[in-house]
Short mmCIF file of C-alpha atoms in Angstrom, two decimals:
data_model
loop_
_atom_site.label_atom_id
_atom_site.label_comp_id
_atom_site.label_asym_id
_atom_site.label_seq_id
_atom_site.Cartn_x
_atom_site.Cartn_y
_atom_site.Cartn_z
CA MET K 289 102.02 278.20 -44.77
CA TRP K 290 98.45 276.12 -44.73
CA ARG K 291 98.89 272.32 -43.99
CA ALA K 292 96.43 269.80 -43.68
CA ALA K 293 96.17 267.37 -40.45
CA ARG K 294 96.98 265.89 -37.80
CA ALA K 295 94.82 262.97 -36.39
CA THR K 296 94.04 262.59 -32.67
CA ALA K 297 91.87 259.37 -32.87
CA LEU K 298 89.68 260.84 -29.54
CA THR K 299 85.83 261.09 -29.34
CA GLY K 300 84.46 264.80 -27.92
CA LEU K 301 84.30 268.20 -28.63
CA LEU K 302 85.09 271.71 -28.27
CA VAL K 303 82.46 273.19 -26.31
CA LEU K 304 80.59 269.51 -25.05
CA GLY K 305 82.42 267.94 -21.97
CA LEU K 306 85.41 265.29 -22.68
CA GLY K 307 85.19 263.29 -19.69
CA ALA K 308 88.08 263.61 -17.29
CA GLY K 309 89.92 260.68 -18.36
CA CYS K 310 89.74 261.77 -22.15
CA GLY K 311 93.08 263.96 -22.36
CA SER K 312 95.49 263.02 -25.07
CA GLY K 313 99.20 260.87 -24.26
CA ASP K 314 100.83 263.89 -25.59
CA ASP K 315 99.15 266.44 -23.12
CA ALA K 316 96.84 265.90 -20.29
CA GLU K 317 97.71 261.54 -19.39
CA ARG K 318 101.18 259.72 -19.60
CA ALA K 319 102.25 257.28 -21.57
CA ASP K 320 101.28 254.62 -19.34
CA GLY K 321 97.72 255.86 -18.82
CA THR K 322 98.21 257.26 -15.43
CA ASP K 323 97.36 261.19 -14.54
CA PRO K 324 100.59 263.24 -14.72
CA PRO K 325 102.38 263.93 -11.28
CA THR K 326 101.76 267.10 -9.76
CA THR K 327 103.11 269.82 -8.09
CA SER K 328 101.36 272.85 -5.62
CA VAL K 329 102.87 276.58 -5.70
CA THR K 330 101.32 279.56 -4.35
CA SER K 331 100.62 282.77 -6.61
CA THR K 332 99.35 286.07 -5.40
CA GLY K 333 97.30 286.47 -8.10
CA GLY K 334 94.10 288.16 -7.80
CA ALA K 335 92.52 291.05 -9.21
CA GLU K 336 95.52 293.37 -9.45
CA ARG K 337 97.26 292.34 -12.08
CA PRO K 338 101.09 290.88 -11.26
CA THR K 339 103.63 293.79 -10.94
CA THR K 340 106.42 291.41 -11.41
CA THR K 341 107.81 292.47 -14.79
CA ALA K 342 107.91 289.71 -17.68
CA SER K 343 112.16 289.59 -18.18
CA THR K 344 112.57 289.43 -14.18
CA THR K 345 109.85 286.43 -13.69
CA THR K 346 111.67 285.00 -16.92
CA ALA K 347 115.03 285.44 -15.52
CA ALA K 348 114.13 282.86 -12.02
CA GLY K 349 113.36 280.68 -14.53
CA CYS K 350 116.54 281.07 -16.37
CA ALA K 351 118.46 280.32 -13.09
CA VAL K 352 117.30 277.58 -11.95
CA THR K 353 119.88 274.52 -11.20
CA ALA K 354 117.06 271.92 -11.39
CA PRO K 355 114.86 272.72 -14.14
CA PRO K 356 111.83 270.17 -14.51
CA ALA K 357 112.15 266.92 -16.32
CA ALA K 358 110.50 266.63 -19.67
CA GLY K 359 107.21 265.54 -20.27
CA THR K 360 103.56 266.98 -19.10
CA GLU K 361 103.05 267.95 -15.08
CA ARG K 362 99.90 268.79 -13.35
CA VAL K 363 100.89 271.94 -11.68
CA GLU K 364 98.62 273.55 -8.71
CA LEU K 365 98.49 276.76 -7.70
CA SER K 366 96.32 279.68 -5.85
CA SER K 367 95.11 282.46 -8.08
CA GLY K 368 92.97 285.17 -6.64
CA GLY K 369 92.76 283.16 -3.42
CA ALA K 370 91.43 280.15 -5.18
CA ASP K 371 93.04 276.88 -5.67
CA ARG K 372 93.47 276.72 -9.50
CA TRP K 373 95.44 274.24 -11.85
CA TYR K 374 96.93 273.55 -15.64
CA ASP K 375 99.26 270.62 -17.40
CA ARG K 376 102.64 271.77 -17.99
CA LEU K 377 104.35 270.60 -20.59
CA VAL K 378 108.60 270.49 -21.48
CA PRO K 379 109.58 269.17 -24.22
CA ALA K 380 112.39 266.46 -24.50
CA ALA K 381 114.32 269.17 -26.57
CA TYR K 382 114.34 271.98 -23.77
CA ASP K 383 117.89 272.95 -22.61
CA GLY K 384 117.51 275.51 -20.38
CA GLU K 385 118.12 277.99 -23.09
CA PRO K 386 115.00 281.02 -23.77
CA THR K 387 112.17 278.84 -24.82
CA PRO K 388 108.79 279.90 -26.75
CA LEU K 389 105.97 279.64 -24.41
CA VAL K 390 102.13 278.54 -25.89
CA VAL K 391 98.72 278.98 -23.36
CA ASP K 392 96.31 277.14 -25.21
CA LEU K 393 92.57 277.76 -23.50
CA HIS K 394 89.83 275.54 -23.87
CA GLY K 395 85.97 275.64 -24.69
CA TYR K 396 83.15 275.88 -22.29
CA LEU K 397 82.81 272.28 -20.61
CA SER K 398 85.39 270.91 -22.20
CA GLY K 399 88.49 271.36 -19.66
CA ALA K 400 92.15 271.48 -20.26
CA GLU K 401 92.04 267.48 -20.99
CA GLY K 402 89.87 268.23 -23.73
CA GLN K 403 91.62 271.27 -25.16
CA ALA K 404 94.73 268.66 -25.54
CA ALA K 405 92.92 266.30 -27.17
CA MET K 406 91.57 268.79 -29.85
CA SER K 407 94.43 271.09 -30.21
CA GLY K 408 96.96 268.39 -30.47
CA PHE K 409 99.09 271.29 -29.09
CA GLY K 410 101.16 268.88 -26.94
CA ALA K 411 102.75 266.69 -29.78
CA THR K 412 103.46 270.49 -31.65
CA ALA K 413 105.59 271.75 -28.61
CA GLU K 414 107.45 268.35 -28.80
CA ARG K 415 108.27 268.70 -32.19
CA GLU K 416 108.83 272.35 -32.71
CA GLY K 417 110.75 272.83 -28.91
CA PHE K 418 108.11 275.15 -26.79
CA VAL K 419 106.81 274.64 -23.76
CA LEU K 420 102.80 274.39 -23.29
CA ALA K 421 100.45 275.19 -20.98
CA THR K 422 97.30 273.71 -20.67
CA PRO K 423 95.10 275.79 -18.21
CA GLN K 424 91.76 274.03 -16.24
CA GLY K 425 88.71 276.58 -16.11
CA ASN K 426 86.41 277.32 -13.20
CA GLY K 427 83.54 275.10 -11.55
CA ASP K 428 82.15 272.11 -12.53
CA LEU K 429 80.77 273.31 -15.82
CA ALA K 430 84.57 274.69 -16.78
CA TYR K 431 84.15 278.26 -17.60
CA TRP K 432 86.11 281.31 -17.88
CA ASN K 433 85.21 284.70 -17.26
CA ALA K 434 85.83 286.70 -20.14
CA VAL K 435 83.15 289.87 -20.13
CA PRO K 436 84.53 289.83 -17.51
CA HIS K 437 82.74 290.18 -14.40
CA PRO K 438 84.10 291.03 -10.81
CA ASP K 439 81.78 288.76 -9.60
CA LEU K 440 83.46 285.71 -10.73
CA PRO K 441 86.78 284.97 -10.79
CA ASP K 442 90.02 287.46 -12.26
CA ASP K 443 90.67 284.69 -15.06
CA VAL K 444 92.96 287.38 -16.68
CA GLY K 445 94.94 287.39 -13.50
CA PHE K 446 94.68 283.76 -13.46
CA VAL K 447 96.48 283.87 -17.22
CA ALA K 448 99.15 285.52 -15.74
CA ASP K 449 99.53 283.87 -13.42
CA VAL K 450 100.50 280.83 -15.42
CA ILE K 451 102.85 282.63 -17.20
CA ASP K 452 104.24 283.92 -14.07
CA ASP K 453 104.49 280.26 -12.62
CA VAL K 454 105.92 278.77 -15.90
CA SER K 455 108.35 281.22 -16.11
CA ALA K 456 109.33 280.50 -12.44
CA ALA K 457 110.38 276.71 -13.30
CA VAL K 458 111.26 276.91 -17.14
CA CYS K 459 113.51 279.34 -19.36
CA ILE K 460 110.97 281.19 -21.04
CA ASP K 461 111.67 284.13 -23.69
CA PRO K 462 108.95 287.21 -22.27
CA ASP K 463 109.15 288.06 -26.03
CA ARG K 464 107.53 284.41 -26.91
CA VAL K 465 104.59 284.35 -24.98
CA TYR K 466 101.60 283.37 -27.03
CA VAL K 467 97.78 282.52 -25.96
CA ASP K 468 95.22 281.06 -27.90
CA GLY K 469 92.10 279.59 -27.02
CA MET K 470 88.97 277.55 -28.78
CA SER K 471 84.75 279.07 -28.23
CA ASN K 472 85.00 280.74 -24.76
CA GLY K 473 88.46 280.67 -24.27
CA ALA K 474 89.03 282.40 -27.65
CA PHE K 475 86.58 284.84 -25.54
CA LEU K 476 88.97 285.04 -23.09
CA THR K 477 92.32 285.31 -25.42
CA SER K 478 90.51 288.50 -26.41
CA LEU K 479 90.13 290.02 -23.59
CA VAL K 480 94.17 289.11 -22.55
CA ALA K 481 94.69 290.54 -26.13
CA CYS K 482 93.03 293.47 -24.64
CA GLU K 483 94.96 293.62 -20.90
CA LEU K 484 98.08 291.61 -21.16
CA ALA K 485 99.50 293.27 -24.14
CA ASP K 486 102.59 293.46 -22.61
CA ARG K 487 102.87 290.22 -21.26
CA VAL K 488 101.95 288.06 -24.34
CA ALA K 489 102.93 288.57 -28.18
CA ALA K 490 100.27 287.76 -30.24
CA VAL K 491 96.87 285.22 -29.72
CA ALA K 492 94.93 283.34 -31.87
CA ALA K 493 90.79 282.95 -31.46
CA VAL K 494 89.70 279.98 -32.93
CA ALA K 495 85.77 279.90 -33.03
CA GLY K 496 85.04 283.10 -30.68
CA LEU K 497 87.36 286.40 -31.84
CA LEU K 498 85.52 288.99 -30.28
CA VAL K 499 86.17 292.62 -29.18
CA PRO K 500 85.84 293.19 -25.52
CA ALA K 501 83.89 296.54 -24.15
CA ASP K 502 87.26 299.22 -23.64
CA CYS K 503 89.59 297.31 -25.20
CA ALA K 504 92.94 299.47 -25.57
CA PRO K 505 95.69 297.16 -25.68
CA SER K 506 98.86 299.59 -24.62
CA ARG K 507 100.74 298.12 -27.70
CA PRO K 508 99.72 296.41 -31.26
CA VAL K 509 99.10 292.70 -30.58
CA PRO K 510 99.05 290.59 -33.64
CA VAL K 511 95.68 288.69 -33.76
CA LEU K 512 94.92 285.15 -35.74
CA ALA K 513 91.38 283.80 -35.94
CA VAL K 514 89.81 281.37 -37.11
CA HIS K 515 86.17 280.60 -37.64
CA GLY K 516 83.40 278.27 -39.75
CA THR K 517 80.62 280.35 -41.27
CA ALA K 518 77.77 277.91 -40.44
CA ASP K 519 78.94 277.75 -36.86
CA ARG K 520 75.51 277.98 -34.78
CA TYR K 521 77.26 278.26 -30.92
CA VAL K 522 78.61 281.43 -31.65
CA PRO K 523 77.33 282.69 -35.25
CA PHE K 524 79.77 284.12 -37.78
CA THR K 525 77.38 286.99 -38.79
CA GLY K 526 76.89 287.89 -34.48
CA GLY K 527 74.39 286.99 -32.12
CA ARG K 528 73.97 284.38 -29.79
CA GLY K 529 74.00 281.17 -31.10
CA PRO K 530 71.10 278.88 -30.24
CA ALA K 531 73.16 275.75 -30.19
CA LEU K 532 74.43 277.55 -26.55
CA ASP K 533 70.67 276.94 -25.18
CA ASP K 534 71.33 273.34 -25.84
CA LEU K 535 74.50 272.96 -23.16
CA ALA K 536 74.18 272.72 -19.70
CA TRP K 537 74.75 275.78 -17.39
CA ASP K 538 74.80 276.83 -13.68
CA GLY K 539 74.82 279.84 -12.17
CA ASP K 540 78.41 280.87 -12.58
CA SER K 541 78.67 279.67 -16.09
CA SER K 542 75.31 281.45 -17.01
CA ARG K 543 76.71 284.52 -15.26
CA ALA K 544 79.84 284.27 -17.20
CA PHE K 545 78.12 284.23 -20.55
CA ASP K 546 75.74 287.53 -19.82
CA GLY K 547 77.04 290.44 -21.70
CA LEU K 548 79.46 289.05 -23.81
CA VAL K 549 79.54 290.97 -27.12
CA PHE K 550 79.22 288.44 -29.95
CA GLY K 551 79.81 290.26 -33.19
CA ASP K 552 80.24 290.22 -36.82
CA LEU K 553 83.65 288.09 -37.44
CA THR K 554 84.25 290.77 -39.99
CA GLU K 555 83.65 293.41 -38.16
CA ALA K 556 85.65 291.79 -35.31
CA ALA K 557 88.74 291.40 -37.02
CA ALA K 558 88.37 295.30 -38.65
CA ARG K 559 88.66 296.32 -34.91
CA TRP K 560 91.60 294.71 -34.27
CA ALA K 561 92.97 296.20 -37.34
CA GLU K 562 92.24 299.52 -36.56
CA LEU K 563 93.59 298.99 -33.02
CA ASP K 564 97.09 297.59 -34.43
CA GLY K 565 96.92 300.44 -36.75
CA CYS K 566 97.16 298.69 -39.73
CA ASP K 567 95.68 299.56 -43.68
CA PRO K 568 92.13 299.36 -43.17
CA GLU K 569 91.92 297.86 -46.96
CA PRO K 570 92.26 293.96 -46.43
CA THR K 571 93.79 291.36 -48.94
CA ARG K 572 91.32 288.56 -49.22
CA THR K 573 92.98 284.64 -50.70
CA ASP K 574 91.67 281.90 -51.42
CA VAL K 575 93.98 279.03 -49.32
CA SER K 576 91.12 276.41 -50.98
CA ASP K 577 87.56 276.30 -51.89
CA GLU K 578 86.35 275.89 -48.52
CA VAL K 579 88.75 278.62 -46.85
CA GLU K 580 89.25 282.29 -47.69
CA VAL K 581 91.97 284.33 -45.07
CA ILE K 582 91.36 287.65 -44.14
CA ALA K 583 94.46 289.45 -44.30
CA TYR K 584 95.63 293.29 -42.55
CA GLY K 585 98.85 294.54 -43.27
CA ASP K 586 100.99 297.47 -42.70
CA CYS K 587 100.04 297.75 -38.85
CA ALA K 588 102.06 299.60 -36.30
CA ASP K 589 105.03 297.15 -34.86
CA ASP K 590 104.88 294.90 -37.37
CA ALA K 591 101.74 293.40 -36.01
CA ALA K 592 98.81 291.62 -37.94
CA VAL K 593 94.96 290.56 -38.50
CA GLU K 594 94.28 287.11 -40.42
CA LEU K 595 90.96 285.69 -40.45
CA PHE K 596 90.63 282.10 -41.62
CA VAL K 597 86.98 281.98 -43.08
CA VAL K 598 85.78 278.21 -43.42
CA ASP K 599 82.76 278.47 -45.73
CA GLY K 600 80.21 276.07 -44.38
CA GLY K 601 82.36 275.15 -41.34
CA GLY K 602 81.04 274.21 -37.63
CA HIS K 603 82.26 275.33 -34.10
CA ALA K 604 85.15 273.70 -35.08
CA TRP K 605 88.66 273.21 -34.90
CA PRO K 606 90.16 272.80 -38.22
CA GLY K 607 92.12 269.78 -38.55
CA SER K 608 91.23 268.06 -35.52
CA ASP K 609 89.48 264.22 -35.86
CA VAL K 610 88.58 265.04 -32.51
CA SER K 611 86.21 268.13 -33.64
CA ARG K 612 85.07 265.85 -37.02
CA ALA K 613 84.21 263.03 -34.54
CA SER K 614 81.28 265.47 -33.16
CA ALA K 615 80.01 266.74 -36.70
CA ASP K 616 76.66 265.68 -35.51
CA ILE K 617 76.82 268.42 -32.97
CA VAL K 618 79.27 270.87 -33.90
CA GLY K 619 78.78 271.07 -37.68
CA PRO K 620 81.67 270.21 -40.57
CA THR K 621 85.27 270.40 -39.09
CA THR K 622 87.56 270.91 -42.85
CA PHE K 623 90.54 269.60 -42.99
CA ASP K 624 91.78 272.20 -46.24
CA VAL K 625 93.92 273.82 -42.77
CA ASP K 626 95.12 272.84 -39.62
CA ALA K 627 94.21 275.27 -37.01
CA THR K 628 97.07 273.93 -34.96
CA ASP K 629 99.90 274.69 -37.47
CA LEU K 630 98.35 278.03 -38.74
CA ILE K 631 98.41 279.28 -35.02
CA TRP K 632 102.03 277.75 -34.31
CA THR K 633 103.31 279.43 -37.54
CA PHE K 634 101.87 283.02 -36.83
CA PHE K 635 103.04 282.72 -33.23
CA GLU K 636 106.43 281.95 -34.78
CA GLU K 637 106.36 284.81 -37.16
CA HIS K 638 105.46 287.35 -34.29
CA PRO K 639 107.54 287.40 -31.54
CA ARG K 640 107.35 290.77 -28.97
CA PRO K 641 109.39 293.79 -30.73
#
C-alpha cells in the first residue's frame, strides 16, 4: 500500500503560488505547450445544494453519444452566479463505462495548475483509468471558502457543480466519486465530507484535516489524512501556523481563513472516527522510520479513518519533487510514502456502500 514516489521535475510549492504557466504535462498543459482547450457550460450552483441526485446526474453522462476526447480540457462554468473553471482529464482508457471521479483541490495561492504539478494525479488517472477534475479557487490569490462564510463564494456548491458537470459529460460511477485536497484545499475537503456525504464516497486531506463546526455528515465518510509534525503553516498540534503570516493576503482571502479551527491532528482524526462510528481505540503501525499510521477500524458502513504521521515532515505533499524543491520554504518532504498513491489506494478500497 505504501509505495515510493514518482518524480515531477518542477519547482514551486503547495501553499505558495506556481505561475500560471507552471502546469504539469499530465494535467494543466498539453504536451505541445499550449493551454488545454476550453468549453463553457452553465450550472445552477450557488447557496443551495444541487437537487439532482447523483445517480440521475451520472446517467446523463452515460447516455452521451459523443463523449469528450481523451486528454485534458479546461471547462468554464457558472456556479453561484460567478464564472468559475476547472481542468478535466479523461484518460485514454475511458470506454464509456461507469468510471471513478477524483476532484483534486489546491492549496492557498497555488491554483489548479500548481496542484496538478504537485500531486501528479494526472499520471495516476491515466494509469488507473479514472477521470480527474482539478478546480480553480477564488480570486487572484486563489483561496477556498472552507469555514464557510456566507459573504464569500459557496465552494461546497462549486465542488457539487463540478461533480454534476463532469457527470453530465462523462459516464461517472456515482458510488466512486472522491475528493482530496492540500492545505486550504484540505480544509475545503473536510467541509465537503460534512456537507456532501451523499455525493462523495471518501475524502483525503494532506496537511489540513479539520473538523468543521457543526459537522454532521449524513453517513459515515471514510477519511485519509497525511500530516507532518514540523508543519509551520498548519501545525500538527493545532493553532494557526506562524508561517502563514509570511504569505500574500487580500481582504477576501484573509476573510476566508478567519474562523478556521486549526485543531490537533490526532484529535481531529479521533473526532472523525467518532463521527464514523469507529472503534475508539486506533491501531498504530510504523510504515517506516519516518512515517506512522494511526488507523481506526470497525467503523459503520465499512468506513475507515487513517492518519499518516510524518515525523519531522513539513507542509508537504509526500513523494512530490515539487514539494521537495521548496524545502527551504515548506520544510522536509518524505519519500518513504507517496501521498498520491496512498490516496488512490484508499479511494479504491472505499466506494460508497
